[in-house]
Amino acid sequence: MDAPTRVMKALNHEEPDRVPAFESAFTNNTIMEHYGIAAAGLSSGIDALKHLPFKTRVANYAMSNRSWLAKGMVNSYEFLRRVKIDIGLSFVTHQQRKIVEGGMIDEFGRLMKFEKYEGDGTLILGYRGGHLHSFEDYEKWERPDPNEPKRLAAFLAGKDVQKQMNNEILSVPAIGGMMEPSWEAFGLETFSRILGHPKQAKKVFDDNGKLAVELVKILADQGAELILVWDDYGFKNGLFMSPQNYRTYVFPWLKQMCDEAHKRDSRILLHSDGDLMLIFEDIIKCGVDALNPIEPTTANPDYDIFRLAEKYKDKITFVGNISPVMLAVGTVTEIEEYSKRLIRELAPGGGYIFSSGHSINPAITVDRWEAVMRVREKYGSYPIRIPD
Amino acid sequence: MIVELDVDNIAKSVQQELEKHVDPNDVLKALTAGMDEVGRRYEQKEYFLTELVLAGETMKEAFDVLKPRLTVKEKGKRKPIVVATVKGDNHDIGKNILITMLVSAGFEVIDLGVDCPSEKIVEAMRKHDAKVLALSCLLTMTMREISVIGEALKHAGLRDKVKIIVGGAPLNMELAEELGADDYAADAIDGVRHIKALMGV
């Protein structure tokens, strides 16, 4: 069975040949190298860019060229194939507006910088603050254009690589949602002030909502079977803003995104970290098809994938959730037992995609990752038969 | 006005109170009581992170007006807490919220910023004679740095004299103890409560 069929069957709550797998981010040079993939490409590309004149223009050109983009994706997709992860991403939004020392300001106005993990040199692009310091700054900021050709180039490049790999990977376009681009453009302090002014808040959320809905239409029209929406609504201790604010500013757009995707036979995979307990049913009502990562390390013991699945498993596909902390410091036995439990309790009948509960970061060791691989290989084929 | 999150008008109101010769320490007490109520509402899930942050912003606006009028005695009573995000970690949202809450609760905060090496922490603990070190750590791959800082304090002969409290996404009490910390707090409100207990206030 190829990866698109496997993933779509799981999303349809049917049993494919094996439990599909996904990671929202795999930033771990050691594991990549263990599977024979050199991770130096990104690092050397960034180093080379530092010395070039007109670096923003050069980077923009590179990001608009479908064949260059495809070449850049081959290694990461090949790595995913080797570790039996079914979904690879193409980045349709979050593109750079300006290159700055150590990173970039992206099109939403977020300052992003590369951080290098001392252990194995893994580079991680992380959020470092908002570039916009007021609503007036926001009004002057040129809004991202959904029709910018480089977006489609990124999506099509991913599909080219998927085809080259005989559909052993499903390439999924990833776009920004409403919450994350809205607050991160300003930083939490300025954003919280803007939220105190409902007209300003509405303008910011509506702009990001319109962009996201247009992108869903464009990508689904181009044949995207599944679209990933990055949009953290919560963190360890709860929600960023009140459920009512989500209902006012975010969910009407999320619902439109889902509706437009479904009209075109496409699906929405929402990635939101944090404890989403208070808005879990809202997310389902919006029509979200799959939710990642059901973070297992929140402070809320009720935000538990197994309990949530008892109640909502027939309504949404769960994509999670082995703890990255367990993967970094847990024992191999703990990892195996939790992985087995995920498959045993969530996979029967479909509606489940295996994943970590956040991402695969550089602290995760090869032996622990291999423990996950062993469980997936030994117990991940349908029909699921795992002894208690 | 803290509870109402009236960030746009609080500075003016504090100024008016001071012009009416209200004791600045009484104004501070009222503001602190407001922050306590915000903390209570946050814990009851009546307020969320953005409200907590906006309350902090409101407090900062008020404090900017109030600070020059506080007596030297009042300022001198403030006990120092050193706060930092560990080396290799550039996240500061949780740390900054904790700082606002600590200032509101009457502590003097020495903010060492993000990506903070252990040497800088040892130096600050010594210089300010701080009894509590609050460390923030969001990344799984940087949490081992907590042990490094503990060792550096031990090497400097300070470990027995200070308490280390930690917070951040990958942590819990069990991990905190494993990494050599004395205490763990789930969020900024919890952090202030624990720090007060560690300081015996």
Coordinates of C-alpha atoms in Angstrom, one line a residue:
Chain A
M1 CA 0.0 0.0 0.0
D2 CA 1.4 3.4 -0.8
A3 CA 1.6 6.3 1.7
P4 CA -1.3 8.4 0.4
T5 CA -3.6 5.4 0.5
R6 CA -2.4 4.4 4.0
V7 CA -2.9 7.9 5.4
M8 CA -6.2 8.5 3.7
K9 CA -7.6 5.2 4.9
A10 CA -6.6 6.1 8.5
L11 CA -8.3 9.5 8.1
N12 CA -11.4 7.7 6.9
H13 CA -11.4 5.5 10.0
E14 CA -10.6 2.4 8.0
E15 CA -7.7 0.0 8.6
P16 CA -4.8 0.4 6.1
D17 CA -2.0 -2.2 5.9
R18 CA -0.1 -0.6 8.8
V19 CA -0.5 2.3 11.2
P20 CA 0.8 5.4 9.3
A21 CA 3.3 7.6 11.0
F22 CA 4.0 11.4 11.1
E23 CA 6.3 13.8 12.7
S24 CA 5.7 17.6 12.7
A25 CA 9.4 18.2 12.9
F26 CA 12.4 15.8 12.9
T27 CA 15.4 17.8 14.0
N28 CA 18.0 15.3 15.1
N29 CA 21.2 15.0 13.1
T30 CA 22.4 12.0 15.0
I31 CA 19.4 9.9 14.1
M32 CA 19.5 11.2 10.5
E33 CA 23.1 10.2 10.2
H34 CA 22.4 6.8 11.7
Y35 CA 20.0 6.2 8.8
G36 CA 22.6 7.3 6.3
I37 CA 21.4 10.8 5.6
A38 CA 23.9 13.6 5.9
A39 CA 22.3 16.6 7.6
A40 CA 24.9 19.2 6.6
G41 CA 22.9 20.6 3.7
L42 CA 20.9 23.2 5.6
S43 CA 23.9 24.3 7.6
S44 CA 26.2 24.8 4.7
G45 CA 23.4 26.5 2.7
I46 CA 23.0 29.0 5.5
D47 CA 26.7 29.6 5.9
A48 CA 27.0 30.2 2.1
L49 CA 24.1 32.7 2.2
K50 CA 25.8 34.7 4.9
H51 CA 28.6 35.7 2.5
L52 CA 26.4 36.6 -0.5
P53 CA 25.3 40.1 -1.5
F54 CA 21.6 40.6 -2.0
K55 CA 21.0 37.6 0.3
T56 CA 17.2 38.2 0.6
R57 CA 16.8 38.3 -3.2
V58 CA 19.0 35.1 -3.6
A59 CA 17.0 33.3 -0.9
N60 CA 13.7 34.4 -2.5
Y61 CA 14.8 33.1 -5.9
A62 CA 15.9 29.8 -4.4
M63 CA 12.5 29.5 -2.7
S64 CA 10.6 30.2 -5.9
N65 CA 12.3 27.6 -8.0
R66 CA 10.3 24.4 -8.1
S67 CA 13.2 22.1 -9.2
W68 CA 15.6 23.7 -6.6
L69 CA 13.0 23.2 -3.9
A70 CA 12.5 19.6 -4.9
K71 CA 16.2 18.9 -4.8
G72 CA 16.3 20.4 -1.3
M73 CA 13.4 18.1 -0.2
V74 CA 14.8 14.8 -1.5
N75 CA 17.1 14.1 1.4
S76 CA 14.6 14.8 4.1
Y77 CA 11.9 12.8 2.3
E78 CA 14.3 9.9 1.8
F79 CA 15.1 10.0 5.5
L80 CA 11.4 9.8 6.3
R81 CA 11.0 6.9 4.0
R82 CA 13.9 5.1 5.7
V83 CA 12.2 5.6 9.2
K84 CA 8.8 4.6 7.8
I85 CA 7.2 8.0 8.3
D86 CA 4.5 8.4 5.7
I87 CA 4.0 12.2 5.6
G88 CA 6.6 14.7 4.4
L89 CA 5.9 18.4 4.5
S90 CA 6.2 21.3 2.0
F91 CA 6.3 24.8 3.5
V92 CA 3.8 27.0 1.7
T93 CA 3.8 29.8 4.2
H94 CA 6.2 31.1 6.8
Q95 CA 8.5 32.3 4.0
Q96 CA 11.2 34.8 4.6
R97 CA 10.6 38.5 4.0
K98 CA 14.0 39.5 5.1
I99 CA 17.3 37.7 5.9
V100 CA 18.8 38.9 9.2
E101 CA 21.8 37.9 11.2
G102 CA 21.3 34.3 12.2
G103 CA 17.8 33.9 10.7
M104 CA 15.0 35.8 9.1
I105 CA 11.9 37.9 9.5
D106 CA 9.1 35.9 7.9
E107 CA 6.1 37.1 6.0
F108 CA 3.9 37.3 9.1
G109 CA 6.4 39.6 10.8
R110 CA 8.0 37.0 13.1
L111 CA 11.7 37.0 13.9
M112 CA 13.0 33.5 13.4
K113 CA 16.5 32.4 14.2
F114 CA 18.5 29.3 13.9
E115 CA 19.7 27.7 17.1
K116 CA 22.5 25.1 16.9
Y117 CA 22.3 22.2 19.3
E118 CA 25.9 21.8 20.7
G119 CA 25.7 18.0 20.9
D120 CA 25.4 17.1 17.2
G121 CA 25.1 20.4 15.4
T122 CA 21.4 20.1 14.7
L123 CA 20.0 23.4 13.5
I124 CA 16.5 24.4 14.7
L125 CA 14.7 27.4 13.4
G126 CA 13.0 28.9 16.4
Y127 CA 10.7 31.9 17.2
R128 CA 12.6 34.7 18.7
G129 CA 10.0 37.5 19.0
G130 CA 7.7 39.8 17.0
H131 CA 9.0 42.3 14.5
L132 CA 5.9 44.4 14.8
H133 CA 5.6 46.6 17.9
S134 CA 2.2 48.1 17.5
F135 CA -1.1 47.8 15.5
E136 CA 0.2 50.8 13.5
D137 CA 3.3 48.7 12.5
Y138 CA 0.9 45.9 11.5
E139 CA -1.1 48.2 9.2
K140 CA 2.1 49.2 7.4
W141 CA 3.3 45.6 7.0
E142 CA 2.6 44.2 3.6
R143 CA 0.2 41.3 4.0
P144 CA 1.3 37.8 2.6
D145 CA -0.3 37.2 -0.8
P146 CA -2.0 33.8 -1.1
N147 CA -1.4 33.8 -4.8
E148 CA 2.4 34.4 -4.6
P149 CA 3.8 31.8 -7.1
K150 CA 6.5 30.5 -4.7
R151 CA 3.8 29.0 -2.5
L152 CA 2.6 26.8 -5.4
A153 CA 6.2 26.1 -6.3
A154 CA 6.8 24.7 -2.8
F155 CA 3.7 22.5 -2.9
L156 CA 4.4 21.2 -6.4
A157 CA 8.0 20.5 -5.6
G158 CA 6.8 18.3 -2.7
K159 CA 4.5 16.5 -5.0
D160 CA 7.3 16.0 -7.6
V161 CA 9.4 14.3 -4.9
Q162 CA 6.5 12.2 -3.8
K163 CA 6.1 11.0 -7.4
Q164 CA 9.9 10.3 -7.7
M165 CA 9.6 8.2 -4.6
N166 CA 6.7 6.2 -6.1
N167 CA 4.3 7.5 -3.4
E168 CA 6.3 6.0 -0.6
I169 CA 5.8 9.4 1.1
L170 CA 2.7 11.6 1.0
S171 CA 3.7 15.2 0.5
V172 CA 1.5 17.5 2.5
P173 CA 1.5 21.3 2.3
A174 CA 1.9 23.1 5.6
I175 CA 0.3 26.5 6.1
G176 CA 0.0 29.0 9.0
G177 CA -3.3 29.3 10.8
M178 CA -4.9 32.2 12.7
M179 CA -3.5 32.2 16.2
E180 CA 0.2 31.6 15.8
P181 CA 0.8 34.1 13.0
S182 CA -1.4 36.7 14.9
W183 CA 0.4 36.7 18.2
E184 CA 3.9 35.8 17.1
A185 CA 4.1 38.8 14.7
F186 CA 3.8 41.1 17.8
G187 CA 5.1 39.0 20.7
L188 CA 2.8 38.1 23.6
E189 CA 2.9 41.5 25.4
T190 CA 2.0 43.6 22.4
F191 CA -0.5 41.0 21.2
S192 CA -2.2 41.0 24.6
R193 CA -2.6 44.8 24.3
I194 CA -4.1 44.5 20.8
L195 CA -6.5 41.8 22.1
G196 CA -7.8 44.5 24.5
H197 CA -8.9 46.4 21.4
P198 CA -11.5 44.2 19.7
K199 CA -11.5 46.0 16.3
Q200 CA -7.8 45.7 16.0
A201 CA -7.8 42.1 17.1
K202 CA -10.5 41.3 14.6
K203 CA -8.6 42.9 11.8
V204 CA -5.5 40.9 12.6
F205 CA -7.3 37.5 12.9
D206 CA -9.5 38.2 9.9
D207 CA -6.4 38.9 7.7
N208 CA -4.8 35.7 8.7
G209 CA -8.1 33.8 8.4
K210 CA -8.7 35.1 4.9
L211 CA -5.2 34.1 3.9
A212 CA -5.5 30.6 5.3
V213 CA -8.9 30.0 3.7
E214 CA -7.6 31.1 0.3
L215 CA -4.6 28.9 0.6
V216 CA -6.8 25.9 1.5
K217 CA -8.8 26.6 -1.7
I218 CA -5.7 26.9 -3.9
L219 CA -4.0 23.9 -2.5
A220 CA -7.0 21.6 -2.5
D221 CA -7.8 22.7 -6.1
Q222 CA -4.3 21.6 -7.0
G223 CA -4.9 18.2 -5.6
A224 CA -3.7 18.4 -2.0
E225 CA -5.2 15.4 -0.3
L226 CA -4.3 16.7 3.2
I227 CA -3.3 20.2 4.4
L228 CA -1.4 20.7 7.6
V229 CA -2.3 23.9 9.6
W230 CA 0.3 25.1 12.1
D231 CA -1.6 26.9 14.8
D232 CA -0.7 26.4 18.5
Y233 CA -3.8 27.3 20.6
G234 CA -2.3 26.2 23.9
F235 CA 0.7 25.6 26.0
K236 CA 1.6 23.4 28.9
N237 CA -0.8 25.1 31.3
G238 CA -3.8 25.8 29.1
L239 CA -4.9 28.1 26.4
F240 CA -3.2 31.2 25.2
M241 CA -6.5 33.1 25.2
S242 CA -10.0 32.4 26.5
P243 CA -12.3 29.9 24.8
Q244 CA -14.6 32.8 23.9
N245 CA -11.8 34.6 22.1
Y246 CA -11.1 31.5 20.1
R247 CA -14.8 31.2 19.2
T248 CA -14.9 34.9 18.2
Y249 CA -11.7 35.2 16.3
V250 CA -10.3 31.8 15.3
F251 CA -12.9 29.1 14.9
P252 CA -15.1 30.8 12.3
W253 CA -12.1 30.7 10.0
L254 CA -11.0 27.2 11.0
K255 CA -14.5 26.0 10.1
Q256 CA -14.3 27.8 6.7
M257 CA -11.0 26.2 6.1
C258 CA -12.4 22.7 6.8
D259 CA -15.5 23.4 4.8
E260 CA -13.5 24.5 1.8
A261 CA -11.2 21.6 2.1
H262 CA -14.0 19.1 2.3
K263 CA -15.8 20.5 -0.7
R264 CA -12.7 19.7 -2.6
D265 CA -12.2 16.2 -1.1
S266 CA -9.3 17.4 0.9
R267 CA -8.6 17.1 4.7
I268 CA -7.3 19.3 7.4
L269 CA -4.6 18.1 9.9
L270 CA -4.3 20.7 12.7
H271 CA -1.1 20.9 14.7
S272 CA -1.7 22.6 18.0
D273 CA 0.5 22.1 21.0
G274 CA -0.7 22.5 24.5
D275 CA -3.7 21.6 26.7
L276 CA -6.7 22.1 24.4
M277 CA -9.2 20.5 26.8
L278 CA -11.5 23.6 27.0
I279 CA -11.8 23.9 23.2
F280 CA -11.5 20.2 22.1
E281 CA -15.1 19.9 21.1
D282 CA -15.0 23.3 19.3
I283 CA -12.1 21.9 17.2
I284 CA -14.1 18.9 16.3
K285 CA -17.2 21.0 15.5
C286 CA -15.1 23.1 13.1
G287 CA -14.6 19.9 11.1
V288 CA -10.9 19.3 11.7
D289 CA -10.1 15.8 10.4
A290 CA -7.0 15.1 12.4
L291 CA -5.3 16.6 15.4
N292 CA -1.6 16.5 16.3
P293 CA 0.1 16.0 18.7
I294 CA -2.2 15.7 21.8
E295 CA 0.8 16.8 23.9
P296 CA 1.3 14.3 26.7
T297 CA 3.4 16.7 28.9
T298 CA 0.8 19.3 29.7
A299 CA 0.0 20.1 33.3
N300 CA -3.6 18.8 32.9
P301 CA -3.8 15.0 33.7
D302 CA -7.3 14.9 32.0
Y303 CA -5.7 16.0 28.7
D304 CA -5.0 12.3 28.0
I305 CA -5.0 10.8 24.5
F306 CA -6.6 7.5 25.8
R307 CA -9.4 9.2 27.6
L308 CA -10.0 11.7 24.8
A309 CA -10.1 8.8 22.3
E310 CA -12.7 7.0 24.4
K311 CA -15.0 10.0 23.8
Y312 CA -14.0 11.3 20.4
K313 CA -12.2 8.6 18.5
D314 CA -15.0 8.3 15.9
K315 CA -15.1 12.0 15.3
I316 CA -11.4 12.9 14.7
T317 CA -8.2 11.1 13.8
F318 CA -5.6 11.2 16.6
V319 CA -2.0 11.9 15.6
G320 CA 0.3 11.4 18.6
N321 CA 1.6 11.2 21.2
I322 CA 4.7 9.5 22.7
S323 CA 6.3 12.1 24.9
P324 CA 9.6 13.7 23.7
V325 CA 10.7 13.8 27.3
M326 CA 10.2 10.0 27.6
L327 CA 12.1 9.7 24.3
A328 CA 14.9 11.7 25.7
V329 CA 15.3 10.3 29.2
G330 CA 12.9 7.3 29.5
T331 CA 13.9 3.7 29.5
V332 CA 13.6 1.6 26.4
T333 CA 11.0 -0.5 28.2
E334 CA 8.8 2.5 29.0
I335 CA 9.0 3.7 25.4
E336 CA 8.1 0.3 24.1
E337 CA 5.2 -0.1 26.5
Y338 CA 3.8 3.3 25.7
S339 CA 4.2 2.8 22.0
K340 CA 2.4 -0.5 22.2
R341 CA -0.4 1.0 24.2
L342 CA -0.9 3.7 21.6
I343 CA -1.2 1.2 18.9
R344 CA -3.3 -1.3 20.9
E345 CA -5.9 1.3 22.1
L346 CA -6.0 3.8 19.3
A347 CA -5.2 2.0 16.0
P348 CA -8.0 -0.6 15.7
G349 CA -10.6 0.6 13.2
G350 CA -8.3 3.3 11.8
G351 CA -8.5 6.9 12.9
Y352 CA -5.0 6.9 14.3
I353 CA -1.6 8.0 13.0
F354 CA 1.5 7.3 15.1
S355 CA 3.6 10.3 16.1
S356 CA 5.5 11.8 19.0
G357 CA 3.8 14.1 21.4
H358 CA 5.6 17.2 20.0
S359 CA 8.6 16.5 17.7
I360 CA 11.8 14.5 17.5
N361 CA 14.4 16.9 19.0
P362 CA 18.1 16.5 19.3
A363 CA 18.0 15.1 22.8
I364 CA 16.3 11.9 21.6
T365 CA 18.8 9.1 21.3
V366 CA 19.1 6.5 18.5
D367 CA 18.4 3.5 20.8
R368 CA 15.2 5.2 22.1
W369 CA 14.1 6.1 18.6
E370 CA 14.8 2.5 17.5
A371 CA 12.6 1.2 20.3
V372 CA 9.8 3.1 18.7
M373 CA 10.7 1.7 15.3
R374 CA 10.8 -1.8 16.6
V375 CA 7.3 -1.5 18.1
R376 CA 5.9 0.0 15.0
E377 CA 7.4 -2.7 12.8
K378 CA 6.4 -5.6 15.1
Y379 CA 3.0 -4.5 16.2
G380 CA 1.9 -1.8 13.7
S381 CA 0.5 -4.0 11.0
Y382 CA -3.3 -4.6 10.7
P383 CA -5.1 -6.4 12.1
I384 CA -3.7 -5.1 15.4
R385 CA -2.8 -7.9 17.8
I386 CA -0.9 -6.8 20.8
P387 CA -1.2 -8.7 24.1
D388 CA -2.1 -6.6 27.2
Chain B
M1 CA -7.8 48.8 37.3
I2 CA -5.3 45.9 37.2
V3 CA -8.1 43.4 37.3
E4 CA -10.0 45.3 34.6
L5 CA -6.7 45.1 32.5
D6 CA -7.0 48.8 31.8
V7 CA -3.5 49.2 30.4
D8 CA -4.3 52.4 28.6
N9 CA -5.4 54.4 31.6
I10 CA -3.6 53.0 34.6
A11 CA -0.6 55.3 34.5
K12 CA -2.9 58.4 34.5
S13 CA -4.9 56.9 37.5
V14 CA -1.8 56.2 39.5
Q15 CA -0.5 59.7 38.8
Q16 CA -3.9 61.2 40.0
E17 CA -3.7 59.2 43.2
L18 CA -0.2 60.4 43.9
E19 CA -1.2 64.0 43.2
K20 CA -4.0 63.6 45.8
H21 CA -1.1 62.7 48.2
V22 CA -2.1 59.1 48.6
D23 CA 0.8 57.2 50.2
P24 CA 2.7 55.5 47.3
N25 CA 3.1 52.3 49.4
D26 CA -0.7 52.2 49.7
V27 CA -1.0 52.5 45.9
L28 CA 1.5 49.7 45.6
K29 CA -0.5 47.5 48.0
A30 CA -3.7 48.1 45.9
L31 CA -1.9 47.2 42.7
T32 CA -0.4 44.0 44.3
A33 CA -3.9 43.1 45.5
G34 CA -5.1 43.5 41.9
M35 CA -2.4 41.2 40.7
D36 CA -3.3 38.6 43.3
E37 CA -6.9 38.7 42.1
V38 CA -5.7 38.3 38.5
G39 CA -3.6 35.3 39.6
R40 CA -6.7 33.8 41.3
R41 CA -8.8 34.3 38.2
Y42 CA -6.0 32.7 36.1
E43 CA -5.9 29.6 38.3
Q44 CA -9.7 29.4 38.2
K45 CA -9.5 29.6 34.3
E46 CA -11.5 32.8 34.3
Y47 CA -8.5 34.5 32.9
F48 CA -6.0 33.0 30.4
L49 CA -2.4 33.7 29.4
T50 CA -3.2 36.8 27.4
E51 CA -5.1 38.3 30.4
L52 CA -2.2 37.4 32.7
V53 CA 0.3 39.0 30.3
L54 CA -1.9 42.1 29.9
A55 CA -2.2 42.4 33.7
G56 CA 1.6 42.3 33.8
E57 CA 1.7 45.1 31.2
T58 CA -0.8 47.1 33.2
M59 CA 1.3 46.6 36.3
K60 CA 4.4 47.8 34.5
E61 CA 2.7 51.0 33.3
A62 CA 1.6 51.7 36.9
F63 CA 5.0 50.8 38.4
D64 CA 6.9 53.1 36.0
V65 CA 4.9 56.0 37.5
L66 CA 5.1 54.7 41.1
K67 CA 8.7 53.6 41.4
P68 CA 10.3 57.0 41.7
R69 CA 7.9 57.8 44.6
L70 CA 8.5 54.7 46.6
T71 CA 10.6 55.3 49.8
V72 CA 14.2 54.0 50.0
K73 CA 13.0 51.8 52.9
E74 CA 10.3 50.2 50.8
K75 CA 12.8 49.6 47.9
G76 CA 15.3 48.2 50.4
K77 CA 12.9 45.6 51.7
R78 CA 12.8 43.9 48.4
K79 CA 14.6 40.5 48.5
P80 CA 16.6 39.6 45.4
I81 CA 15.7 36.6 43.1
V82 CA 17.9 35.7 40.2
V83 CA 16.0 34.6 37.1
A84 CA 17.4 33.1 33.9
T85 CA 16.6 30.9 31.0
V86 CA 19.2 28.1 30.8
K87 CA 22.1 28.0 28.3
G88 CA 21.1 26.9 24.8
D89 CA 17.5 28.0 25.3
N90 CA 16.2 31.3 23.9
H91 CA 12.6 31.2 25.2
D92 CA 11.5 33.9 27.5
I93 CA 7.8 34.1 27.7
G94 CA 7.4 32.1 30.9
K95 CA 10.4 33.8 32.4
N96 CA 9.1 37.2 31.7
I97 CA 5.7 36.5 33.1
L98 CA 7.3 35.1 36.3
I99 CA 9.4 38.3 36.6
T100 CA 6.3 40.5 36.4
M101 CA 4.6 38.5 39.0
L102 CA 7.7 38.5 41.3
V103 CA 8.1 42.3 41.0
S104 CA 4.4 42.7 41.8
A105 CA 4.8 40.4 44.8
G106 CA 7.5 42.7 46.2
F107 CA 10.8 41.0 45.1
E108 CA 13.8 42.5 43.5
V109 CA 14.4 40.6 40.3
I110 CA 17.8 40.2 38.6
D111 CA 17.0 39.1 35.1
L112 CA 19.9 37.4 33.4
G113 CA 18.0 36.9 30.2
V114 CA 18.0 33.9 27.9
D115 CA 20.8 31.4 26.9
C116 CA 22.5 32.1 30.2
P117 CA 25.8 30.3 31.0
S118 CA 26.3 28.9 34.5
E119 CA 29.3 31.2 35.2
K120 CA 27.0 34.3 34.7
I121 CA 24.5 32.8 37.1
V122 CA 27.1 32.0 39.8
E123 CA 28.4 35.5 39.5
A124 CA 25.0 37.1 39.9
M125 CA 24.0 34.9 42.8
R126 CA 27.2 36.0 44.6
K127 CA 27.0 39.6 43.7
H128 CA 23.4 40.0 44.8
D129 CA 23.5 37.6 47.7
A130 CA 20.4 36.0 46.3
K131 CA 18.9 33.0 48.1
V132 CA 16.7 31.8 45.2
L133 CA 17.6 31.0 41.7
A134 CA 14.6 30.6 39.3
L135 CA 15.4 28.8 36.0
S136 CA 13.3 28.5 32.9
C137 CA 13.8 25.7 30.4
L138 CA 11.5 25.1 27.5
L139 CA 13.5 22.6 25.5
T140 CA 14.0 18.9 26.3
M141 CA 17.5 19.1 25.0
T142 CA 18.5 21.9 27.4
M143 CA 17.1 20.6 30.6
R144 CA 20.4 18.9 31.5
E145 CA 21.8 22.4 31.9
I146 CA 20.0 22.6 35.2
S147 CA 22.4 20.0 36.6
V148 CA 25.3 21.9 35.1
I149 CA 24.2 25.1 37.0
G150 CA 23.8 23.1 40.2
E151 CA 27.3 21.8 39.9
A152 CA 28.7 25.2 39.2
L153 CA 27.0 26.6 42.3
K154 CA 28.4 23.7 44.3
H155 CA 31.9 24.3 42.9
A156 CA 31.6 28.0 43.9
G157 CA 30.6 26.9 47.4
L158 CA 27.1 28.4 47.1
R159 CA 24.9 25.4 46.5
D160 CA 24.0 24.9 50.2
K161 CA 23.1 28.5 50.5
V162 CA 20.7 28.8 47.7
K163 CA 17.5 27.2 46.5
I164 CA 16.9 26.4 42.8
I165 CA 13.4 26.4 41.4
V166 CA 12.7 25.4 37.9
G167 CA 9.8 25.6 35.4
G168 CA 9.2 24.9 31.7
A169 CA 7.4 22.7 29.3
P170 CA 9.4 19.4 29.6
L171 CA 9.7 19.6 33.4
N172 CA 7.9 18.2 36.4
M173 CA 8.8 17.7 40.1
E174 CA 10.3 14.3 39.5
L175 CA 12.6 15.5 36.7
A176 CA 13.4 18.7 38.7
E177 CA 14.7 16.6 41.6
E178 CA 16.6 14.3 39.2
L179 CA 18.3 17.3 37.7
G180 CA 19.3 18.5 41.2
A181 CA 16.8 21.4 41.6
D182 CA 15.0 22.0 45.0
D183 CA 11.6 22.8 43.6
Y184 CA 9.4 23.0 40.5
A185 CA 6.5 25.3 39.6
A186 CA 3.9 24.6 36.9
D187 CA 3.4 28.2 36.0
A188 CA 4.3 31.8 37.0
I189 CA 1.5 32.0 39.7
D190 CA 2.6 28.7 41.2
G191 CA 6.2 30.0 40.9
V192 CA 5.6 33.0 43.1
R193 CA 3.9 30.9 45.7
H194 CA 6.7 28.4 45.8
I195 CA 9.4 31.1 45.8
K196 CA 7.7 32.8 48.8
A197 CA 7.7 29.5 50.6
L198 CA 11.4 28.9 49.8
M199 CA 12.2 32.5 51.1
G200 CA 10.0 31.9 54.1
V201 CA 7.8 34.9 53.5

